[in-house]
Short mmCIF file of C-alpha atoms and ligand atoms in Angstrom, two decimals:
data_model
loop_
_atom_site.label_atom_id
_atom_site.label_comp_id
_atom_site.label_asym_id
_atom_site.label_seq_id
_atom_site.Cartn_x
_atom_site.Cartn_y
_atom_site.Cartn_z
CA MET A 755 -10.60 2.00 24.86
CA PHE A 756 -13.42 1.55 22.34
CA GLY A 757 -16.02 -0.85 22.90
CA LYS A 758 -17.24 -1.80 19.63
CA ILE A 759 -15.59 -0.88 16.43
CA LEU A 760 -17.18 -1.19 12.62
CA ILE A 761 -14.65 -2.18 9.90
CA ALA A 762 -15.54 -0.40 6.97
CA ASN A 763 -13.90 -2.67 4.26
CA ARG A 764 -13.84 -6.31 3.14
CA GLY A 765 -11.76 -9.20 2.49
CA GLU A 766 -8.47 -10.08 3.74
CA ILE A 767 -7.94 -6.63 5.60
CA ALA A 768 -11.35 -6.78 7.19
CA LEU A 769 -10.61 -10.01 8.95
CA ARG A 770 -7.15 -8.73 9.71
CA VAL A 771 -8.80 -5.90 11.54
CA LEU A 772 -11.44 -8.24 12.98
CA ARG A 773 -8.28 -10.12 14.30
CA ALA A 774 -6.79 -7.66 16.56
CA CYS A 775 -10.23 -6.49 17.27
CA LYS A 776 -10.73 -9.88 18.79
CA GLU A 777 -7.39 -9.89 20.61
CA LEU A 778 -8.15 -6.45 22.20
CA GLY A 779 -11.25 -7.79 23.66
CA ILE A 780 -13.06 -5.59 21.41
CA ALA A 781 -16.63 -6.10 19.76
CA THR A 782 -16.84 -6.21 15.94
CA VAL A 783 -19.36 -4.84 13.58
CA ALA A 784 -18.89 -6.26 9.63
CA VAL A 785 -20.48 -4.43 6.96
CA HIS A 786 -20.60 -6.05 3.64
CA SER A 787 -22.78 -5.35 -0.10
CA THR A 788 -25.13 -7.63 -0.89
CA ALA A 789 -22.61 -9.43 -2.97
CA ASP A 790 -20.58 -10.23 0.35
CA ALA A 791 -23.24 -11.58 2.01
CA ASP A 792 -21.43 -15.13 2.67
CA ALA A 793 -18.06 -13.55 3.05
CA MET A 794 -15.62 -14.73 5.97
CA HIS A 795 -15.51 -11.29 7.46
CA VAL A 796 -19.00 -11.10 7.98
CA LYS A 797 -19.11 -14.71 9.24
CA LEU A 798 -16.75 -13.64 11.83
CA ALA A 799 -17.91 -10.58 12.94
CA ASP A 800 -20.02 -9.94 16.47
CA GLU A 801 -22.43 -8.23 14.11
CA SER A 802 -22.94 -7.60 10.50
CA VAL A 803 -24.79 -4.77 8.42
CA CYS A 804 -25.92 -4.94 4.90
CA ILE A 805 -24.74 -1.58 3.47
CA GLY A 806 -26.17 -1.77 -0.17
CA PRO A 807 -26.07 -3.51 -3.54
CA PRO A 808 -22.40 -4.62 -5.14
CA THR A 809 -21.17 -1.59 -6.80
CA ALA A 810 -18.90 -0.27 -4.30
CA LYS A 811 -20.00 3.36 -4.78
CA ASP A 812 -23.11 2.49 -3.45
CA SER A 813 -22.11 0.18 -0.28
CA TYR A 814 -18.45 0.20 0.88
CA LEU A 815 -18.36 4.01 -0.33
CA ASN A 816 -21.89 4.80 0.80
CA ILE A 817 -21.11 7.21 4.02
CA PRO A 818 -24.84 7.85 4.79
CA ASN A 819 -25.37 3.92 4.97
CA LEU A 820 -21.93 3.31 7.12
CA LEU A 821 -23.22 6.24 9.63
CA ALA A 822 -26.51 4.98 10.17
CA ALA A 823 -24.63 1.12 10.59
CA CYS A 824 -22.72 2.84 13.15
CA GLU A 825 -25.62 4.45 14.65
CA ILE A 826 -27.66 0.78 14.74
CA THR A 827 -25.09 -1.16 16.32
CA GLY A 828 -23.53 1.63 18.85
CA ALA A 829 -20.20 1.51 17.19
CA ASP A 830 -17.89 3.83 19.06
CA ALA A 831 -15.16 3.81 16.32
CA VAL A 832 -14.70 2.73 12.60
CA HIS A 833 -11.39 1.34 10.97
CA PRO A 834 -11.47 2.08 7.34
CA GLY A 835 -8.85 -0.54 6.22
CA TYR A 836 -7.32 0.43 2.97
CA GLY A 837 -8.95 1.41 -0.41
CA PHE A 838 -12.63 2.55 -0.11
CA LEU A 839 -12.72 5.36 2.50
CA ALA A 840 -9.38 5.15 4.29
CA GLU A 841 -7.83 8.37 2.58
CA ASN A 842 -11.10 10.61 2.37
CA ALA A 843 -10.29 13.28 4.73
CA ARG A 844 -14.65 14.27 4.67
CA PHE A 845 -15.57 10.69 5.78
CA ALA A 846 -12.70 11.03 8.44
CA GLU A 847 -14.75 14.41 9.80
CA ILE A 848 -17.99 13.07 9.01
CA LEU A 849 -17.41 10.32 11.82
CA ILE A 850 -15.96 12.46 14.21
CA ASP A 851 -18.67 14.93 14.00
CA HIS A 852 -21.44 12.11 14.81
CA GLY A 853 -19.33 11.55 17.67
CA VAL A 854 -17.58 8.47 16.19
CA GLN A 855 -13.86 7.81 16.57
CA PHE A 856 -12.19 7.48 13.13
CA ILE A 857 -8.98 5.31 13.24
CA GLY A 858 -6.81 6.99 11.15
CA PRO A 859 -4.60 9.84 10.99
CA LYS A 860 -5.77 13.64 11.28
CA PRO A 861 -8.34 14.65 8.48
CA GLU A 862 -6.15 17.61 7.90
CA HIS A 863 -2.94 15.51 7.49
CA ILE A 864 -5.03 13.10 5.01
CA ARG A 865 -5.87 16.33 2.98
CA ILE A 866 -2.36 17.47 2.97
CA MET A 867 -0.75 13.84 1.84
CA GLY A 868 -3.67 13.60 -0.63
CA ASP A 869 -2.89 16.20 -2.83
CA LYS A 870 0.66 15.58 -4.00
CA ILE A 871 1.65 19.23 -4.90
CA GLU A 872 0.92 19.90 -1.19
CA ALA A 873 2.57 16.74 0.32
CA LYS A 874 5.47 17.17 -1.64
CA ARG A 875 5.67 21.17 -0.51
CA THR A 876 5.03 19.66 3.50
CA ALA A 877 7.83 17.31 2.84
CA LYS A 878 10.30 19.47 1.86
CA LYS A 879 9.30 21.80 4.99
CA LEU A 880 9.92 18.84 6.88
CA GLY A 881 13.20 18.05 5.79
CA ILE A 882 12.18 15.14 3.66
CA PRO A 883 14.64 14.80 0.52
CA CYS A 884 12.20 15.38 -2.72
CA VAL A 885 12.28 14.36 -6.59
CA PRO A 886 13.90 17.47 -7.88
CA GLY A 887 10.88 19.20 -9.87
CA SER A 888 8.72 22.17 -10.09
CA GLU A 889 7.92 24.08 -7.01
CA GLY A 890 4.52 23.39 -6.86
CA GLY A 891 1.67 22.98 -9.72
CA VAL A 892 2.75 24.31 -13.42
CA SER A 893 0.36 26.29 -14.70
CA SER A 894 1.78 26.80 -18.57
CA ASP A 895 3.34 24.64 -21.16
CA GLU A 896 6.15 27.75 -20.87
CA GLU A 897 6.60 27.55 -17.24
CA ALA A 898 6.99 23.54 -17.51
CA ARG A 899 9.57 24.27 -20.50
CA LYS A 900 11.65 26.47 -18.34
CA VAL A 901 11.49 23.54 -15.23
CA ALA A 902 12.09 21.02 -17.44
CA ALA A 903 15.21 22.75 -18.81
CA GLU A 904 16.26 23.48 -15.37
CA ILE A 905 16.21 19.87 -14.39
CA GLY A 906 16.85 18.24 -17.41
CA PHE A 907 15.10 15.65 -19.48
CA PRO A 908 13.79 12.87 -18.91
CA VAL A 909 10.91 14.59 -16.81
CA LEU A 910 7.68 13.08 -15.50
CA VAL A 911 4.33 15.16 -15.53
CA LYS A 912 2.41 13.98 -12.45
CA ALA A 913 -0.86 14.73 -11.54
CA ALA A 914 -1.70 16.61 -8.32
CA ALA A 915 -4.81 14.46 -7.41
CA GLY A 916 -2.98 11.21 -9.03
CA GLY A 917 -3.28 7.60 -7.67
CA GLY A 918 -2.95 4.07 -8.84
CA GLY A 919 -0.66 5.56 -11.50
CA ARG A 920 -2.73 7.40 -13.53
CA GLY A 921 -1.71 11.05 -14.81
CA MET A 922 1.59 10.49 -14.87
CA LYS A 923 3.53 11.39 -18.25
CA VAL A 924 7.26 10.89 -19.10
CA ALA A 925 9.05 13.20 -21.60
CA ARG A 926 12.20 12.69 -22.81
CA SER A 927 12.40 15.72 -24.88
CA ALA A 928 11.06 19.36 -25.14
CA GLU A 929 9.17 17.99 -28.37
CA GLU A 930 7.81 15.64 -26.10
CA LEU A 931 6.40 17.66 -23.42
CA ALA A 932 3.72 19.77 -24.64
CA SER A 933 2.01 16.59 -25.42
CA ALA A 934 3.06 14.83 -22.03
CA LEU A 935 1.12 18.02 -20.81
CA TYR A 936 -1.71 17.75 -22.69
CA THR A 937 -2.17 14.12 -21.85
CA ALA A 938 -1.69 14.05 -18.38
CA ARG A 939 -3.61 16.99 -17.90
CA SER A 940 -6.65 15.30 -19.93
CA GLU A 941 -6.41 12.55 -18.05
CA ALA A 942 -6.28 13.54 -14.48
CA ARG A 943 -9.47 15.59 -15.55
CA ASN A 944 -11.37 12.46 -16.64
CA ALA A 945 -10.18 10.63 -13.34
CA PHE A 946 -9.87 13.29 -10.82
CA GLY A 947 -12.23 16.37 -11.85
CA ASP A 948 -8.46 18.32 -11.56
CA ASP A 949 -6.23 18.74 -13.95
CA SER A 950 -3.27 20.35 -11.81
CA VAL A 951 0.01 18.68 -12.91
CA TYR A 952 3.56 19.42 -11.45
CA LEU A 953 6.84 18.19 -12.86
CA GLU A 954 9.39 15.40 -11.50
CA LYS A 955 12.53 14.40 -12.86
CA TYR A 956 12.38 10.93 -13.93
CA LEU A 957 14.58 8.73 -12.56
CA SER A 958 15.19 5.49 -14.63
CA THR A 959 16.45 2.88 -12.29
CA PRO A 960 14.82 3.55 -9.06
CA ARG A 961 13.54 1.04 -6.60
CA HIS A 962 10.56 1.54 -4.64
CA ILE A 963 11.59 1.52 -0.83
CA GLU A 964 8.90 2.89 1.58
CA ILE A 965 9.25 3.89 5.47
CA GLN A 966 6.46 2.25 8.20
CA VAL A 967 5.65 5.16 10.64
CA LEU A 968 3.59 5.30 13.84
CA GLY A 969 2.58 8.25 15.77
CA ASP A 970 0.42 9.46 18.47
CA GLY A 971 -0.59 12.30 17.37
CA ARG A 972 0.91 14.07 20.61
CA GLY A 973 4.34 14.12 18.98
CA ASN A 974 5.36 11.00 19.90
CA ALA A 975 6.62 9.03 16.30
CA VAL A 976 8.88 6.16 15.66
CA HIS A 977 9.87 4.39 12.40
CA LEU A 978 9.57 0.74 11.70
CA GLY A 979 12.22 0.42 8.85
CA GLU A 980 11.49 -0.01 5.07
CA ARG A 981 9.85 -2.11 2.78
CA ASP A 982 11.13 -2.37 -0.69
CA CYS A 983 8.33 -2.99 -3.30
CA SER A 984 10.30 -2.48 -6.28
CA LEU A 985 8.56 -5.63 -7.92
CA GLN A 986 5.43 -3.89 -9.42
CA ARG A 987 3.26 -4.31 -12.69
CA ARG A 988 1.78 -1.03 -13.99
CA HIS A 989 2.85 0.59 -10.69
CA GLN A 990 1.17 -2.16 -8.48
CA LYS A 991 3.26 -3.93 -6.25
CA VAL A 992 3.49 -7.84 -6.46
CA TRP A 993 6.43 -8.58 -3.75
CA GLU A 994 7.18 -7.00 -0.98
CA GLU A 995 10.04 -7.69 1.38
CA ALA A 996 11.68 -6.16 4.29
CA PRO A 997 14.39 -5.43 4.98
CA SER A 998 15.23 -4.18 1.63
CA PRO A 999 18.32 -5.78 -0.27
CA THR A 1000 20.12 -2.82 -1.05
CA ILE A 1001 20.40 -0.35 2.03
CA THR A 1002 22.74 -0.49 4.69
CA PRO A 1003 21.75 -0.34 8.11
CA GLU A 1004 23.01 3.05 8.52
CA GLN A 1005 21.24 4.59 5.65
CA ARG A 1006 18.09 2.98 7.18
CA ALA A 1007 19.09 4.72 10.21
CA GLU A 1008 19.18 8.16 8.69
CA ILE A 1009 16.01 8.09 6.31
CA GLY A 1010 13.94 6.68 9.05
CA GLU A 1011 15.15 9.18 11.40
CA THR A 1012 14.60 11.85 8.87
CA VAL A 1013 11.09 10.91 8.75
CA ALA A 1014 10.26 9.90 12.13
CA SER A 1015 11.70 13.19 13.10
CA ALA A 1016 9.03 14.82 10.18
CA MET A 1017 5.87 12.93 11.71
CA ARG A 1018 7.14 13.96 15.26
CA GLU A 1019 7.13 17.54 14.17
CA MET A 1020 3.24 17.22 12.64
CA LYS A 1021 2.17 15.28 15.32
CA TYR A 1022 1.28 12.23 12.99
CA LEU A 1023 -1.32 10.11 14.47
CA GLY A 1024 -1.87 6.66 13.56
CA ALA A 1025 0.00 4.49 10.96
CA GLY A 1026 1.51 5.85 7.94
CA THR A 1027 3.68 5.09 4.69
CA VAL A 1028 6.20 7.57 3.43
CA GLU A 1029 7.33 6.45 -0.24
CA PHE A 1030 10.60 7.13 -1.68
CA LEU A 1031 12.44 6.03 -5.03
CA TYR A 1032 15.80 5.13 -4.04
CA GLU A 1033 18.70 5.75 -6.56
CA GLN A 1034 22.12 5.79 -6.43
CA GLY A 1035 22.37 6.06 -2.68
CA ARG A 1036 19.66 8.38 -2.49
CA PHE A 1037 16.48 8.81 -1.30
CA TYR A 1038 13.56 10.88 -3.05
CA PHE A 1039 10.02 11.62 -1.45
CA ILE A 1040 7.15 10.78 -4.00
CA GLU A 1041 4.03 10.39 -1.67
CA MET A 1042 2.74 9.34 1.84
CA ASN A 1043 -0.08 6.85 2.06
CA THR A 1044 -2.05 7.69 5.56
CA ARG A 1045 -3.45 4.41 6.06
CA ILE A 1046 -2.40 0.82 6.75
CA GLN A 1047 -1.01 -0.60 3.58
CA VAL A 1048 -1.43 -4.14 2.05
CA GLU A 1049 2.04 -4.93 2.84
CA HIS A 1050 1.90 -4.28 6.28
CA PRO A 1051 2.57 -7.85 7.49
CA VAL A 1052 6.27 -7.90 6.50
CA THR A 1053 6.89 -4.97 8.81
CA GLU A 1054 5.05 -6.91 11.60
CA ALA A 1055 7.21 -10.12 10.77
CA ILE A 1056 10.43 -8.25 11.24
CA THR A 1057 9.53 -6.13 14.02
CA GLY A 1058 7.22 -8.10 16.29
CA ILE A 1059 4.99 -5.49 16.23
CA ASP A 1060 1.22 -5.56 15.63
CA LEU A 1061 0.27 -2.41 13.71
CA ILE A 1062 -3.55 -2.55 13.57
CA ASN A 1063 -3.41 -3.22 17.19
CA GLU A 1064 -1.29 0.06 17.49
CA GLN A 1065 -3.44 2.21 15.26
CA ILE A 1066 -6.36 1.08 17.06
CA ARG A 1067 -4.52 1.87 20.51
CA VAL A 1068 -3.38 5.44 19.23
CA ALA A 1069 -6.53 6.18 17.99
CA ALA A 1070 -8.19 5.40 21.20
CA GLY A 1071 -6.28 8.19 22.60
CA GLU A 1072 -3.45 6.19 24.18
CA PRO A 1073 0.25 7.33 23.91
CA LEU A 1074 3.03 5.37 21.72
CA ASP A 1075 4.48 2.97 24.28
CA ILE A 1076 7.24 2.04 22.26
CA THR A 1077 10.47 4.18 21.48
CA GLN A 1078 12.80 3.87 18.94
CA ASP A 1079 15.13 1.94 20.67
CA ASP A 1080 12.43 -0.60 21.13
CA ILE A 1081 12.26 -1.26 17.55
CA VAL A 1082 14.91 -4.33 16.81
CA LEU A 1083 14.74 -5.30 13.27
CA LYS A 1084 15.58 -9.47 13.02
CA GLY A 1085 15.26 -11.52 9.95
CA HIS A 1086 13.76 -11.24 6.80
CA ALA A 1087 10.00 -11.34 5.13
CA ILE A 1088 8.87 -11.44 1.84
CA GLU A 1089 4.87 -11.18 0.96
CA VAL A 1090 3.50 -12.02 -2.42
CA ARG A 1091 0.14 -10.92 -3.77
CA VAL A 1092 -2.00 -13.86 -4.27
CA ASN A 1093 -4.17 -12.27 -6.74
CA ALA A 1094 -7.08 -13.78 -8.73
CA GLU A 1095 -5.91 -13.10 -12.10
CA HIS A 1096 -4.48 -14.82 -15.19
CA PRO A 1097 -0.59 -15.24 -13.98
CA ARG A 1098 0.65 -13.65 -17.35
CA THR A 1099 -1.84 -11.20 -18.81
CA PHE A 1100 -3.14 -10.41 -15.33
CA ARG A 1101 -6.79 -10.75 -16.37
CA PRO A 1102 -9.18 -10.87 -13.31
CA SER A 1103 -10.37 -14.35 -12.69
CA PRO A 1104 -13.24 -14.41 -10.20
CA GLY A 1105 -15.51 -17.32 -9.68
CA LYS A 1106 -15.98 -20.47 -7.19
CA VAL A 1107 -12.64 -21.74 -5.47
CA THR A 1108 -13.26 -25.15 -5.48
CA ASN A 1109 -10.07 -25.80 -3.94
CA TRP A 1110 -8.20 -23.90 -1.47
CA HIS A 1111 -4.95 -25.55 0.57
CA VAL A 1112 -2.79 -22.77 2.12
CA PRO A 1113 0.77 -23.45 3.08
CA GLY A 1114 1.63 -23.95 7.06
CA GLY A 1115 5.01 -24.60 9.26
CA PRO A 1116 7.55 -22.36 10.48
CA GLY A 1117 7.55 -18.74 9.30
CA VAL A 1118 4.51 -18.50 7.17
CA ARG A 1119 1.18 -16.79 7.46
CA VAL A 1120 -1.50 -16.41 5.12
CA ASP A 1121 -3.26 -13.53 5.34
CA SER A 1122 -6.83 -14.27 2.99
CA ALA A 1123 -10.76 -14.27 3.56
CA VAL A 1124 -11.07 -16.92 0.79
CA TYR A 1125 -12.59 -20.76 1.86
CA GLN A 1126 -13.17 -23.27 -0.17
CA GLY A 1127 -16.40 -22.77 -1.93
CA TYR A 1128 -16.29 -19.41 -1.44
CA SER A 1129 -16.75 -17.44 -4.97
CA ILE A 1130 -15.28 -14.51 -5.58
CA PRO A 1131 -17.17 -11.75 -6.83
CA PRO A 1132 -16.44 -9.83 -9.56
CA PHE A 1133 -17.20 -6.51 -8.14
CA TYR A 1134 -13.87 -5.61 -6.37
CA ASP A 1135 -9.97 -5.90 -6.47
CA SER A 1136 -8.38 -9.12 -7.18
CA LEU A 1137 -6.48 -9.64 -4.04
CA ALA A 1138 -7.37 -13.19 -2.79
CA GLY A 1139 -4.65 -13.58 -0.37
CA LYS A 1140 -1.12 -12.83 0.76
CA LEU A 1141 1.52 -15.22 1.37
CA ILE A 1142 4.22 -13.81 3.87
CA VAL A 1143 7.10 -15.68 5.02
CA THR A 1144 9.68 -15.27 7.62
CA ALA A 1145 13.13 -16.46 8.23
CA ARG A 1146 16.50 -15.87 9.40
CA THR A 1147 18.04 -14.27 6.63
CA ARG A 1148 16.92 -13.58 2.93
CA ALA A 1149 18.74 -16.74 1.47
CA GLU A 1150 16.71 -18.98 3.78
CA CYS A 1151 13.11 -16.70 3.32
CA LEU A 1152 13.65 -17.39 -0.40
CA MET A 1153 14.32 -21.34 0.43
CA ARG A 1154 10.92 -21.15 2.73
CA LEU A 1155 8.87 -19.22 0.04
CA ARG A 1156 9.56 -21.72 -2.37
CA ARG A 1157 8.32 -24.75 -0.62
CA ALA A 1158 5.63 -22.61 0.92
CA LEU A 1159 4.63 -21.83 -2.26
CA ASP A 1160 4.88 -25.79 -3.45
CA GLU A 1161 2.06 -26.31 -0.92
CA PHE A 1162 0.05 -23.58 -2.13
CA VAL A 1163 -3.07 -25.35 -3.86
CA VAL A 1164 -5.78 -23.40 -5.38
CA ASP A 1165 -8.39 -24.63 -8.06
CA GLY A 1166 -11.47 -23.19 -9.49
CA ILE A 1167 -9.87 -20.16 -10.38
CA GLU A 1168 -6.47 -18.40 -11.67
CA THR A 1169 -3.99 -17.12 -9.45
CA THR A 1170 -0.52 -15.34 -9.61
CA LEU A 1171 0.71 -18.10 -7.97
CA PRO A 1172 2.72 -19.50 -11.26
CA LEU A 1173 4.36 -16.48 -11.67
CA PHE A 1174 5.69 -16.54 -8.06
CA ARG A 1175 6.90 -20.15 -8.24
CA GLU A 1176 9.01 -18.69 -11.65
CA LEU A 1177 10.46 -15.61 -9.84
CA VAL A 1178 11.86 -17.44 -6.83
CA HIS A 1179 14.42 -19.14 -9.40
CA ASN A 1180 15.36 -16.19 -11.20
CA ASP A 1181 18.89 -15.22 -10.81
CA ASP A 1182 18.06 -11.25 -10.36
CA ILE A 1183 15.59 -11.97 -7.59
CA ILE A 1184 18.02 -14.24 -5.75
CA ARG A 1185 20.26 -11.81 -5.86
CA GLY A 1186 18.06 -9.01 -5.05
CA ALA A 1187 19.26 -7.04 -7.93
CA TYR A 1188 15.98 -5.19 -9.48
CA ASP A 1189 14.38 -1.98 -9.77
CA ILE A 1190 10.63 -0.91 -10.71
CA HIS A 1191 11.07 -1.68 -14.22
CA TRP A 1192 12.23 -4.95 -13.51
CA LEU A 1193 9.18 -7.22 -13.54
CA GLU A 1194 7.97 -5.20 -16.69
CA HIS A 1195 10.81 -6.53 -18.82
CA PHE A 1196 10.57 -9.68 -17.34
CA LEU A 1197 6.69 -10.28 -18.24
CA ALA A 1198 7.57 -8.95 -21.88
CA GLU A 1199 10.44 -11.10 -22.50
CA GLY A 1200 9.91 -14.21 -20.34
CA GLU A 1201 7.58 -17.03 -21.34
CA PRO A 1202 5.65 -19.09 -18.96
CA GLY A 1203 7.62 -21.84 -17.50
CA SER A 1204 11.05 -20.58 -19.14
P1 ADP B 885 0.81 6.64 -7.44
O1 ADP B 885 -0.34 7.89 -6.41
O2 ADP B 885 -0.29 6.98 -8.77
O3 ADP B 885 0.92 5.15 -7.26
P2 ADP B 885 3.22 7.77 -6.84
O4 ADP B 885 3.78 9.23 -6.86
O5 ADP B 885 2.83 7.06 -5.91
O6 ADP B 885 1.88 7.50 -7.90
O7 ADP B 885 4.32 6.85 -8.31
C1 ADP B 885 3.86 5.54 -8.73
C2 ADP B 885 5.21 4.87 -9.07
O8 ADP B 885 5.34 5.95 -10.28
C3 ADP B 885 5.89 5.03 -8.30
O9 ADP B 885 6.30 3.41 -7.45
C4 ADP B 885 7.37 4.78 -9.44
O10 ADP B 885 7.40 3.34 -10.17
C5 ADP B 885 6.84 5.64 -10.67
N1 ADP B 885 7.07 6.97 -10.45
C6 ADP B 885 7.02 7.81 -9.49
N2 ADP B 885 7.33 9.23 -9.73
C7 ADP B 885 8.34 8.45 -10.43
C8 ADP B 885 9.76 9.74 -11.02
N3 ADP B 885 10.01 10.62 -10.66
N4 ADP B 885 10.65 8.90 -11.78
C9 ADP B 885 10.25 7.55 -12.08
N5 ADP B 885 9.17 7.08 -11.87
C10 ADP B 885 8.34 7.62 -11.10
#
């Protein structure tokens, strides 16, 4: 087992990793930018190192400084959290070359899944169902027209290097295709420096359902059921739940086993998430995230498994000691993302938190690095905290979420809490009847309080 782990992140996920390390008896090193000197993860770690100025490019993404921090502190492993360098294969390789373990998948798997065309090709080869579309990239407009005619309109033009919903354009007819290709290519070139694109059938009313996996890199892998993350705004998840209100135990077992056996074949190491769109009873692979995800606590809540602890143990070379039969889903969990943003316009609202009172009681978990008097800096993402509630049934979980939201008090900044206080009373939400477009429609139509 590791003696000391450097946490190459900030905010709630840095704290989450720190907690897992403490429970495993592992010493911790926090790194921080000059803007984060007063941050909670710095206060709670055994040691801390300043790695640069506020801009992420110069601090949390600064590989030479992170390496130096490992060397100074004698850390023998790095946990990257999510975002920043978590899916940077080169970073993983550099660490390994310097004798520091990367707590995450093998670099070659990070690289494959980071290229969406390659990821899809790999998924298909491993027997995972994919969205119908082009075999690999489309190099000419003519080829794209041919593929579109085969799969039928509407189609989605997607960037191979895409992320965060960028470089994606819908074409509803042959006339729209040329301009969709042009826009997607130029957006991708600007954002990612790579203009390769591919074509997919555009699904009109899917849900977003993802499967959590864990592997030990030696061919043992399990799935931990699904999370339903259909409530999204601009392709960003705002509310996640497990299990999905839609799928049956038989469907879960089937897709779960398909994914787990693919991971066994790959000899996948660590935690990962295979994301699907789900429409009319069928699953369609869209991408795989080779890291821990923001919404991992809902899975922890219904499986009782500490995912960060497992990530650390398998990275240290221990075999997976859970079998598929050990994983029994119990109850229902919902997570809402409390962002420092205006609840309607989603304009970021950094600044000083003058009052921060979190809910408690049975089945309530709050993961956050915010404290009263803390100033949320404007340089990073706006996630201020995550509220996760667990109960025996979905109906009880919604009741619990309502009362937990009522207890939550945040002053000094705007948050997305008022939006969730509306959503918990909405009939579609109560029935679990929503697809990936539902929230955008709701936001376009509804007024606060209506
Ligand atoms: P990114 O890496 O940019 O997040 P994804 O491939 O994960 O891109 O897709 C992000 C979101 O875009 C999905 O959650 C879904 O809302 C939408 N999307 C992706 N592919 C399709 C598709 N074929 N049909 C309809 N919507 C899609």
